Coordinates of C-alpha atoms in Angstrom, one line a residue:
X1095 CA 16.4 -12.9 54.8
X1096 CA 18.9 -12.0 57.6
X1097 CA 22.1 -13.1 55.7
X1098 CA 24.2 -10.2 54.8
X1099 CA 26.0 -11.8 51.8
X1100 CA 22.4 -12.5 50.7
X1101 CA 21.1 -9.3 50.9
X1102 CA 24.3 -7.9 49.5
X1103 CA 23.6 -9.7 46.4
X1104 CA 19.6 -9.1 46.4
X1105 CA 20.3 -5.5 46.6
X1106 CA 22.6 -5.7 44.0
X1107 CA 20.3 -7.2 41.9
X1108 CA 17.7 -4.9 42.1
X1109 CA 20.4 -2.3 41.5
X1110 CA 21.7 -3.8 38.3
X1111 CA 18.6 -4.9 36.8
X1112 CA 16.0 -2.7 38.4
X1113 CA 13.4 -5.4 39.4
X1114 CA 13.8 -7.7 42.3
X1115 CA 15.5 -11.1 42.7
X1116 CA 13.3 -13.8 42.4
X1117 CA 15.2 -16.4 45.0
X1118 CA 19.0 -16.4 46.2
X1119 CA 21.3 -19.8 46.7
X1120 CA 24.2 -19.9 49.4
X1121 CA 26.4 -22.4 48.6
X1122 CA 29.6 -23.2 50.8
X1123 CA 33.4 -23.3 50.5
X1124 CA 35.1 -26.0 52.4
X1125 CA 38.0 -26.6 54.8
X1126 CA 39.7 -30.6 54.1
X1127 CA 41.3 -31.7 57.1
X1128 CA 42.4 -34.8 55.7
X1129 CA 43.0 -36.9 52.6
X1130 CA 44.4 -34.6 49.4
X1131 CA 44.3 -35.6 46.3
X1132 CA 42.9 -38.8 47.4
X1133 CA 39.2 -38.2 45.7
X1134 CA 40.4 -38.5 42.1
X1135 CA 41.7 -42.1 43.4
X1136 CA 38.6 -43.3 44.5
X1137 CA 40.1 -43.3 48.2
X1138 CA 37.8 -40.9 51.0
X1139 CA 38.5 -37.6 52.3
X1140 CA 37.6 -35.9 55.2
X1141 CA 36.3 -32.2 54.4
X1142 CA 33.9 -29.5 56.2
X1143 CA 31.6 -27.4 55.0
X1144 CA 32.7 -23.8 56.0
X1145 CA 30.7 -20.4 56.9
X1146 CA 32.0 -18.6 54.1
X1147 CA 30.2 -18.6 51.1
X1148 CA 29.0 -18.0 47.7
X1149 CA 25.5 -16.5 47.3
X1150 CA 23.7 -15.7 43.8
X1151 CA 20.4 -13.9 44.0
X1152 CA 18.9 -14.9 40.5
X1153 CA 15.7 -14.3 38.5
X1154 CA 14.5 -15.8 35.5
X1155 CA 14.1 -14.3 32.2
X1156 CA 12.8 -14.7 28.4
X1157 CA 15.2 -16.4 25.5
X1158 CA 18.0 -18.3 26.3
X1159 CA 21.0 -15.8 27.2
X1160 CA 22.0 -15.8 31.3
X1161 CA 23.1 -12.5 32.5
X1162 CA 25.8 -12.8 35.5
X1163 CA 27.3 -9.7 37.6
X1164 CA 29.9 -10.9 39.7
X1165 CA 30.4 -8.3 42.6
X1166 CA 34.0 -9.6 43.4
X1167 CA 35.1 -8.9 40.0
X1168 CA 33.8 -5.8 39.2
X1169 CA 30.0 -4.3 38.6
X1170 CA 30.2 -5.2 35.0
X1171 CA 27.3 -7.8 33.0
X1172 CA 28.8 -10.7 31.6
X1173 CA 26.4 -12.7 29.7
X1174 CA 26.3 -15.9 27.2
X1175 CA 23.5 -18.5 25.5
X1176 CA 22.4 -21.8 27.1
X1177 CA 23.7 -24.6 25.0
X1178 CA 25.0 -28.5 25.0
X1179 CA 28.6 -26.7 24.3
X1180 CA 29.2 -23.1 25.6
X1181 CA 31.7 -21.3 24.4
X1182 CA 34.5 -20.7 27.2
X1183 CA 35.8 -17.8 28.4
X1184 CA 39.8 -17.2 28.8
X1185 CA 41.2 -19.5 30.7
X1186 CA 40.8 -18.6 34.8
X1187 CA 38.1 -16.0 34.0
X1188 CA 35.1 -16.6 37.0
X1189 CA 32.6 -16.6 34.3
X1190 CA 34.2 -20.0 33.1
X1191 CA 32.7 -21.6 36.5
X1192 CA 29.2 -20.5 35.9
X1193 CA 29.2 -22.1 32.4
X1194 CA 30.5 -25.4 34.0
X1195 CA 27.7 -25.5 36.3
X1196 CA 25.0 -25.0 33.9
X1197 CA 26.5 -26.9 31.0
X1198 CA 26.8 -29.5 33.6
X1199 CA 23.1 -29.5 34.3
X1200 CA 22.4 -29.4 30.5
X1201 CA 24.3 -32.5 29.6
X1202 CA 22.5 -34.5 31.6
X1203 CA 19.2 -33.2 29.7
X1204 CA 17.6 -35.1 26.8
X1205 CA 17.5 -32.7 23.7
X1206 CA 14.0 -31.9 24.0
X1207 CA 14.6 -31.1 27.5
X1208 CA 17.6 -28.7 26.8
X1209 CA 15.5 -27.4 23.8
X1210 CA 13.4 -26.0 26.9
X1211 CA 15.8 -23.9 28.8
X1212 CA 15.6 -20.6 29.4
X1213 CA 18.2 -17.8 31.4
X1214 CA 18.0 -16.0 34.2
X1215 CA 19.9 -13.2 35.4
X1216 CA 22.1 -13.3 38.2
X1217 CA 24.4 -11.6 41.2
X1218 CA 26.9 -13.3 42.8
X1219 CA 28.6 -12.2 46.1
X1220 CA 31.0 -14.0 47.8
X1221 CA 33.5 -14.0 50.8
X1222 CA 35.5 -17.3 50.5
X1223 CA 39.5 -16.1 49.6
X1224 CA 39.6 -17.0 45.9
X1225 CA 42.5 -19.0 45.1
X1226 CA 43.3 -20.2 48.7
X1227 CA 42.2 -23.8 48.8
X1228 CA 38.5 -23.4 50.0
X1229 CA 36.8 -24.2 47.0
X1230 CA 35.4 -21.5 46.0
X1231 CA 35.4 -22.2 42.4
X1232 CA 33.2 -25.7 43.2
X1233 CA 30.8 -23.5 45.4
X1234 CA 30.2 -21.3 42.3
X1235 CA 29.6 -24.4 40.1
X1236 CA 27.2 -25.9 42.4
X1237 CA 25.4 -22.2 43.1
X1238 CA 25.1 -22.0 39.6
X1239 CA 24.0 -25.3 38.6
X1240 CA 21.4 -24.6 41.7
X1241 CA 20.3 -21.7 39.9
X1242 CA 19.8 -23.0 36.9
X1243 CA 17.5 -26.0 38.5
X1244 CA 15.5 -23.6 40.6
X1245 CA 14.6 -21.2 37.5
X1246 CA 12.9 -24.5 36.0
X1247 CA 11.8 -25.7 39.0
X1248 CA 13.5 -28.8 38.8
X1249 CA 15.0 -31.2 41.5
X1250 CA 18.1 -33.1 41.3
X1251 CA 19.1 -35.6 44.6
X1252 CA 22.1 -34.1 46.0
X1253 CA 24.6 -37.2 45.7
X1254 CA 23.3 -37.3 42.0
X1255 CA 24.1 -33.5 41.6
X1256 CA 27.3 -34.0 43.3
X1257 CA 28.3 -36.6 40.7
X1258 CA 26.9 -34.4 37.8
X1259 CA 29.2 -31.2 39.4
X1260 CA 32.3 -33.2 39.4
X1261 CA 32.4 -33.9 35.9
X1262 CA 31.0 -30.8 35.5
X1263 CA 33.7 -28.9 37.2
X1264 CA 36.0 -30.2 34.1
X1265 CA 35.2 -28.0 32.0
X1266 CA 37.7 -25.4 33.3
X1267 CA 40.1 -27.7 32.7
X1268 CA 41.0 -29.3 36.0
X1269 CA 40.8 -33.0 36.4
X1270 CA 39.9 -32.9 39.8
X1271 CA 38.1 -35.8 42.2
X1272 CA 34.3 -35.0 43.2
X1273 CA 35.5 -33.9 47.2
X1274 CA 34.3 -29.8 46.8
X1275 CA 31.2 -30.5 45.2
X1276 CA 30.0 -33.1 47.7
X1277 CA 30.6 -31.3 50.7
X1278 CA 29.3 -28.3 49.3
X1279 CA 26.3 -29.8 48.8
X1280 CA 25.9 -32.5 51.8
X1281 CA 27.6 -30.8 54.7
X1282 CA 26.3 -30.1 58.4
X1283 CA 26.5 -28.1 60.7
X1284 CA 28.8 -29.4 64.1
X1285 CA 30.2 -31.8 61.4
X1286 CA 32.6 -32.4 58.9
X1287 CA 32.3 -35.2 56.5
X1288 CA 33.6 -38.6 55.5
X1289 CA 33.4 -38.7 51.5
X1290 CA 34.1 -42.2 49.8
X1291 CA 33.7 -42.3 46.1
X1292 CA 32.9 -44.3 43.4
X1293 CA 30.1 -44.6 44.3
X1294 CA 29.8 -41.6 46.1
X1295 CA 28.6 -41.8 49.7
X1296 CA 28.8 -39.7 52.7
X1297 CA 29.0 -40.1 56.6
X1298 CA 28.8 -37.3 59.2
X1299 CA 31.6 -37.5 61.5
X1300 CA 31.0 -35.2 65.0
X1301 CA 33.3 -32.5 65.2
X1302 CA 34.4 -32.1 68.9
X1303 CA 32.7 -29.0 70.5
X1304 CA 35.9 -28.1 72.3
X1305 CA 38.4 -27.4 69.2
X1306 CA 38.1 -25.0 66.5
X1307 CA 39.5 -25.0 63.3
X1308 CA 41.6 -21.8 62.2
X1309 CA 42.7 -21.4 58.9
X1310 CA 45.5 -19.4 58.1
X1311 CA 46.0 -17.7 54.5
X1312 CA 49.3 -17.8 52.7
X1313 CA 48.7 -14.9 50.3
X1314 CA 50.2 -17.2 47.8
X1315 CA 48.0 -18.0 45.2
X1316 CA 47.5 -21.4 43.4
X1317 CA 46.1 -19.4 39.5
X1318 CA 43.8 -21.8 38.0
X1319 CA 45.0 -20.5 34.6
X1320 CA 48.9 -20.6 35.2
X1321 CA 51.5 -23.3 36.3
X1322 CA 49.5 -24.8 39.5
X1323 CA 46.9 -25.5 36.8
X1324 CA 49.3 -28.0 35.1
X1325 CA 51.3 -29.2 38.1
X1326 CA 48.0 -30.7 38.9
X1327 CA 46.7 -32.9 36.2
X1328 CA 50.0 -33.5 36.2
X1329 CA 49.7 -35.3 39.6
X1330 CA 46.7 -36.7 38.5
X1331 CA 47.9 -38.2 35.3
X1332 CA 51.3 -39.9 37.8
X1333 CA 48.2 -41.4 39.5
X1334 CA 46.5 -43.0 36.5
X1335 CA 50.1 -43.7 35.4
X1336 CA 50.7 -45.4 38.6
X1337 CA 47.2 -47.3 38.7
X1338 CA 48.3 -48.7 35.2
X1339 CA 51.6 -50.2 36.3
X1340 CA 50.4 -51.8 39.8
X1341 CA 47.5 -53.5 37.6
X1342 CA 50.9 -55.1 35.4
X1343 CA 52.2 -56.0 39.4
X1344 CA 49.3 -57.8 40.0
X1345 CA 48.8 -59.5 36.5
X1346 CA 52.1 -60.9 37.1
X1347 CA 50.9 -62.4 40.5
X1348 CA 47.9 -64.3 38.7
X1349 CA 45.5 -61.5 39.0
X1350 CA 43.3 -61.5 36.0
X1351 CA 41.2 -58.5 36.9
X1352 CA 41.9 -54.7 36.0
X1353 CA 41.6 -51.4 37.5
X1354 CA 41.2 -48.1 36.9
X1355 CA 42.0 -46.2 40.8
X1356 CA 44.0 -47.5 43.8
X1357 CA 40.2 -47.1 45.8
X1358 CA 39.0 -50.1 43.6
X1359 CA 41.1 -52.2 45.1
X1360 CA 38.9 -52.1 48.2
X1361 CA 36.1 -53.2 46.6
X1362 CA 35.6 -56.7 44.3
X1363 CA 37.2 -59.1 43.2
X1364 CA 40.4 -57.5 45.5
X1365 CA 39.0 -56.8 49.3
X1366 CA 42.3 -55.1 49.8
X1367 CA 42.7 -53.6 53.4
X1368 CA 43.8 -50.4 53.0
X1369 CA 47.1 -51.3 54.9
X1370 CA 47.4 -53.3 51.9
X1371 CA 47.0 -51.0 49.5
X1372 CA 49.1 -49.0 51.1
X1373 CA 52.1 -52.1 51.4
X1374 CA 51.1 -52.7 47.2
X1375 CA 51.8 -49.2 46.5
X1376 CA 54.8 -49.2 48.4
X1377 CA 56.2 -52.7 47.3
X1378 CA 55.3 -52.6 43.2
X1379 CA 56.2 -49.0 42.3
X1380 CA 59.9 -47.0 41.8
X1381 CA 59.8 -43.5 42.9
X1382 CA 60.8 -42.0 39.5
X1383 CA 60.0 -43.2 35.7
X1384 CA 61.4 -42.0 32.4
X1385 CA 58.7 -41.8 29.8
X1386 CA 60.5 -44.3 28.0
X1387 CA 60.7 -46.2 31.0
X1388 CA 56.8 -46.0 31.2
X1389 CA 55.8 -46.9 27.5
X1390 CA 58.3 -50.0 28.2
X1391 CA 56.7 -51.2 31.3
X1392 CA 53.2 -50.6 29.8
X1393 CA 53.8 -52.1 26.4
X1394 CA 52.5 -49.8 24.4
X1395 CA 53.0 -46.1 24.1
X1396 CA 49.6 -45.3 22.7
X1397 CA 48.3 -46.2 26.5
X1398 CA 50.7 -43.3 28.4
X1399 CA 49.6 -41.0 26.2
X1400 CA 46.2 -41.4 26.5
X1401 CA 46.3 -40.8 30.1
X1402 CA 48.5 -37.6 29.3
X1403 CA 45.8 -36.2 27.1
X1404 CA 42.7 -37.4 28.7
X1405 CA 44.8 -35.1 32.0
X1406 CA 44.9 -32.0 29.5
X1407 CA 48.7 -33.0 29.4
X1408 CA 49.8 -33.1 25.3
X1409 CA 51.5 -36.4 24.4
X1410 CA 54.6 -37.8 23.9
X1411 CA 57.3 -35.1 26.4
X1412 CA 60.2 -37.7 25.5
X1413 CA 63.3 -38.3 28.1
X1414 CA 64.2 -34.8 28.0
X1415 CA 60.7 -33.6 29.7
X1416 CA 59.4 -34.2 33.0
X1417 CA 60.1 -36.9 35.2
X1418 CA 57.0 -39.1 36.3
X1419 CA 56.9 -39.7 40.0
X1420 CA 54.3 -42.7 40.0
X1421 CA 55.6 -44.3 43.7
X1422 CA 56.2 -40.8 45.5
X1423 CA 52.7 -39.8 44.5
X1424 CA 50.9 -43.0 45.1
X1425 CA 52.9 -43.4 48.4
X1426 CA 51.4 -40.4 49.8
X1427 CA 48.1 -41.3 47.9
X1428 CA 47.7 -44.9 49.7
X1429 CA 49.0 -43.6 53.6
X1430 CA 47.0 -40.5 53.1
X1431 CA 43.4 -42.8 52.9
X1432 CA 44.9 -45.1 55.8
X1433 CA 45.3 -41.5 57.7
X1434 CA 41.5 -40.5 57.0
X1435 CA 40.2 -44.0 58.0
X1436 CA 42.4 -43.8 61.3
X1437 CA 41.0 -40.1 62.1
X1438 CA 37.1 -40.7 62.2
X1439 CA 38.0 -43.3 65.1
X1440 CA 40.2 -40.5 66.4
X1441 CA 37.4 -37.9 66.2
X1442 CA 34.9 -40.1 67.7
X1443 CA 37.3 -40.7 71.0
X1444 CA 38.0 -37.1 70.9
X1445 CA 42.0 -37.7 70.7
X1446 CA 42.7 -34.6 69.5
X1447 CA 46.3 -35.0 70.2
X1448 CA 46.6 -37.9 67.8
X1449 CA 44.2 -36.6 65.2
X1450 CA 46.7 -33.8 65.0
X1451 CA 49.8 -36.1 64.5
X1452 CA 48.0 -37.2 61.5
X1453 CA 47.6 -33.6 60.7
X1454 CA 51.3 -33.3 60.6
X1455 CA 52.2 -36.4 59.0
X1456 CA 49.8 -35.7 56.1
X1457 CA 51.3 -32.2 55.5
X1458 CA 54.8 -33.7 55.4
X1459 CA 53.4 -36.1 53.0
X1460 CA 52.0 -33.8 50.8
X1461 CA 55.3 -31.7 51.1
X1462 CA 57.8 -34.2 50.5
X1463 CA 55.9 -37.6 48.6
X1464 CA 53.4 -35.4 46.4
X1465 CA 55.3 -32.2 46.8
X1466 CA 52.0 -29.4 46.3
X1467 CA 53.6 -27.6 49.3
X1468 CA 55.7 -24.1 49.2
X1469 CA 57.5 -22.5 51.9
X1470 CA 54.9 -19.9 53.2
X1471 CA 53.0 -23.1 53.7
X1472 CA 55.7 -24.9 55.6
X1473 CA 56.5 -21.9 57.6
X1474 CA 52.7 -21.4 58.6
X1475 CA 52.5 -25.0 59.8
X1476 CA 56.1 -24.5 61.9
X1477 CA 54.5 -21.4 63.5
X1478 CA 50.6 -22.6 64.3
X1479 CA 52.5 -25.6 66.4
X1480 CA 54.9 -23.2 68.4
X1481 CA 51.9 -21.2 68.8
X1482 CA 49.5 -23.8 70.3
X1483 CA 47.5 -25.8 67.5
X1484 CA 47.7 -29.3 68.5
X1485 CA 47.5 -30.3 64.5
X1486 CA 47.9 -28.1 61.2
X1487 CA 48.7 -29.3 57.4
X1488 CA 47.8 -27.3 54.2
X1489 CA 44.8 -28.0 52.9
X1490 CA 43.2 -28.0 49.0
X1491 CA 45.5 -28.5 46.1
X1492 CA 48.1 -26.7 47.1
X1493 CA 51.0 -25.3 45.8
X1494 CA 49.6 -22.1 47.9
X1495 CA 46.5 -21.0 49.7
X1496 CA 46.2 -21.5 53.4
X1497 CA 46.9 -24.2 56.2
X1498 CA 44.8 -25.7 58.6
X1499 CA 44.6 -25.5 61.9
X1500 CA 42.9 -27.3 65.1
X1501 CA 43.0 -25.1 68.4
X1502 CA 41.2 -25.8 71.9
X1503 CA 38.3 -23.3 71.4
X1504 CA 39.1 -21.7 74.7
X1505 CA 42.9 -20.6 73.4
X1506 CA 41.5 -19.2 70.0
X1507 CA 42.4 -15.6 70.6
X1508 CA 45.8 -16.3 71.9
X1509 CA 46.4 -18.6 69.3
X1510 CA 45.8 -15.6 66.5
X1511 CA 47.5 -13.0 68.8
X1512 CA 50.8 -15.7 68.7
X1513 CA 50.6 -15.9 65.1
X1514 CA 49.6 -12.7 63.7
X1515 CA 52.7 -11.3 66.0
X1516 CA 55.0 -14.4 65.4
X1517 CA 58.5 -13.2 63.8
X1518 CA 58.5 -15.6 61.5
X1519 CA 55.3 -15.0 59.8
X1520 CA 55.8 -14.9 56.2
X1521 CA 55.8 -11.7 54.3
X1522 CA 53.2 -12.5 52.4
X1523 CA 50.2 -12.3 54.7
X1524 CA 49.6 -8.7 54.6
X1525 CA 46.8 -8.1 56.9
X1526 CA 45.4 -9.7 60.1
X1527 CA 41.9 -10.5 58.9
X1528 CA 44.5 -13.4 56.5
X1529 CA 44.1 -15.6 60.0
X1530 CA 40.4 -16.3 60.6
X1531 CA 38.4 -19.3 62.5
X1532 CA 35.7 -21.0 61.0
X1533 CA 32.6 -23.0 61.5
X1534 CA 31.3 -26.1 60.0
X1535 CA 28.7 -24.9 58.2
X1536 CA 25.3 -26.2 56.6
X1537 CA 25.4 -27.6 52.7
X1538 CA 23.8 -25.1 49.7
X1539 CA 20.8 -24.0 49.8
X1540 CA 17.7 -22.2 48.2
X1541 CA 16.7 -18.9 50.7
X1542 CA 13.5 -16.7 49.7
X1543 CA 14.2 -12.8 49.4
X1544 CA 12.2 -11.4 52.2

């Protein structure tokens, strides 16, 4: 075992626990270079799987309790009891992401099954930036639902553990799309991914061997447990929202059929193109609703505010709350899909030039349509393209956390040198190791101790 996040956490176990690990899992973060806040919607993304990682080096153990010691977040042991509901931790706390892993895998257990189980004690390393958009919340989910599998010897098929991880994942209270955990757990190396939902499927899409992709750290961090937290299920729920009033568009055009996301409009009885999902979207939907102006157009109040609630958002804010932005969000939502489509034809021409036009259009997008953007983020995109990227956008859920970036491979270092030195650099990137290239990177995996 050459790794030296592995052996960081092997040795830590030994440390901790006095006996050796029995078997570590590396599970990856990931960079998306298109197409946010599209999974949820049913419409694909286009992630990569990134060399930085979580590893947990793991042993099992009598009775029921799992033992965790997370090296990132101090040397203490955290522990709890395997069962169908596990109590959470406060909200945010890293130990909530373990839980959601291995209730995850429990749910999908018959009783008898679950009745089974036993722990395992555990040490987790990890060098993905938490809170920066790389997922590295869904790589401890999978890592740990991974863990769990392995201590019982069990398999699970990795689009079926994907699926499992996304719902999973909900128990922290984010109603996210299934994006993180798929790529996590079906990326390649040279690669990054095309991920269409619902079902869930998976294409590898060649990265060009001449560009690299630099990712460039904010220092403004999206808190799971705070406002970012609610700003997106708030998004989410204006999507639902949104999907509720186009299906009133259409019944009013003779369409008899409902749906739940804009994606199943691609599929049957609709065969929309996504240009015309994108022109429905568009065409059907005012930028800005009232909530009264929602209940009206939906007939029935009860249906808003189960869509609130079922998006951890409580019922009923009234006039005087929060505006619902149903056609900005969907807006960006429906051009954003059209903009992963257009890229894998991009990518497999290697125009890098136009790839990164879509770069830019989908961080204006996501600035100004679905507004998850900040001004370190804006400011980091401005400087990457005076300093040489031919594309950059933020990337994950936003509202901090770090931009993306496609460079020619042989102008790397003067592309760092331009930014870390760049007068404009905002004030909150402290250090220089805040700008770092990465590597499309292989999907989790189970790795002996040596």
């Amino acid at each position: 075992m050459s790794d030296s996040l592995l052996e960081r956490a092997a040795d830590e176990f030994r440390r901790q626990y006095g006996i050796p690990a029995a078997f570590c899992v590396r599970a990856p973060g990931r960079v998306n270079l298109l197409g946010e806040h599209t999974d949820y919607n049913g419409l694909p993304v286009l992630p990569m799987a990134i060399d930085r990682c979580i590893a947990i080096a793991a042993r099992p153990r009598d009775g029921r309790r799992v033992r965790a010691v997370g090296l990132d977040w101090g040397h203490e042991i955290e522990s709890f009891e395997l069962a169908p509901a596990i109590p959470k931790h406060p909200q945010g706390h890293w130990m909530n992401y373990i839980k959601a892993g291995m209730q995850g895998i429990l749910a999908k257990l018959c009783p008898d099954e679950r009745e089974g189980m036993t722990g395992c004690d555990m040490v987790i390393a990890g060098n993905i930036p938490a809170e920066a958009g790389l997922s590295s919340s869904s790589a401890l989910v999978v890592a740990s639902a991974m863990t769990l599998l392995h201590v019982h010897h069990r398999t699970v098929g990795r689009l079926t553990l994907a699926e499992w991880m996304a719902e999973a994942e909900w128990y922290v209270g984010t109603r996210g799309g299934g994006m993180d955990q798929a790529v996590c757990l079906l990326g390649q190396p040279d690669h990054a991914l095309q991920i269409d939902f619902f079902p869930l499927r998976a294409q590898p899409v060649s990265w060009p061997k001449e560009y690299a992709v630099v990712l460039c750290d904010s220092g403004v961090r999206a808190k799971k447990s705070e406002s970012a937290l609610r700003a997106y299920n708030f998004r989410s729920a204006e999507c639902r929202l949104a999907a509720r009033l186009l299906n009133q568009a259409l019944a009013r055009n003779g369409w008899e059929s409902q749906f739940q996301r804009l994606g199943d409009l691609l599929r049957p009885p609709f065969h929309f193109s996504y240009t015309e999902i994108r022109d429905l979207a568009e065409s059907a939907l005012r930028d800005t609703y009232r909530y009264s102006e929602l209940v009206q157009a939906l007939g029935e109040e009860s249906r808003v505010i189960e869509i609130l609630r079922d998006c951890s958002i409580p019922g009923d804010p009234g006039d005087s709350g929060p505006r619902f932005h149903c056609g900005k969000r969907y807006r960006h939502v429906a051009r954003e899909a059209l903009r992963v489509v257009k890229s894998r034809e991009l990518l497999d021409r290697g125009e890098m030039e136009a790839f990164g036009e879509l770069m830019l259009e989908g961080h204006a997008s996501a600035r100004d349509d679905f507004e998850i953007s900040c001004p370190p983020l804006d400011q980091l995109v401005r400087i990457a393209m005076e300093s040489g990227a031919v594309g950059a956008r933020l990337t994950g859920a936003g509202f901090g956390g770090c931009t993306v970036n496609v460079v020619r491979r042989d102008q790397v270092k003067e592309f760092l040198a331009a930014v870390r030195s760049h007068p404009g650099l905002p004030p909150s990137i402290t250090h220089p190791g805040m700008i770092f290239p990465v590597n499309a990177a292989p999907a989790a995996a189970y790795y002996p101790i040596s």
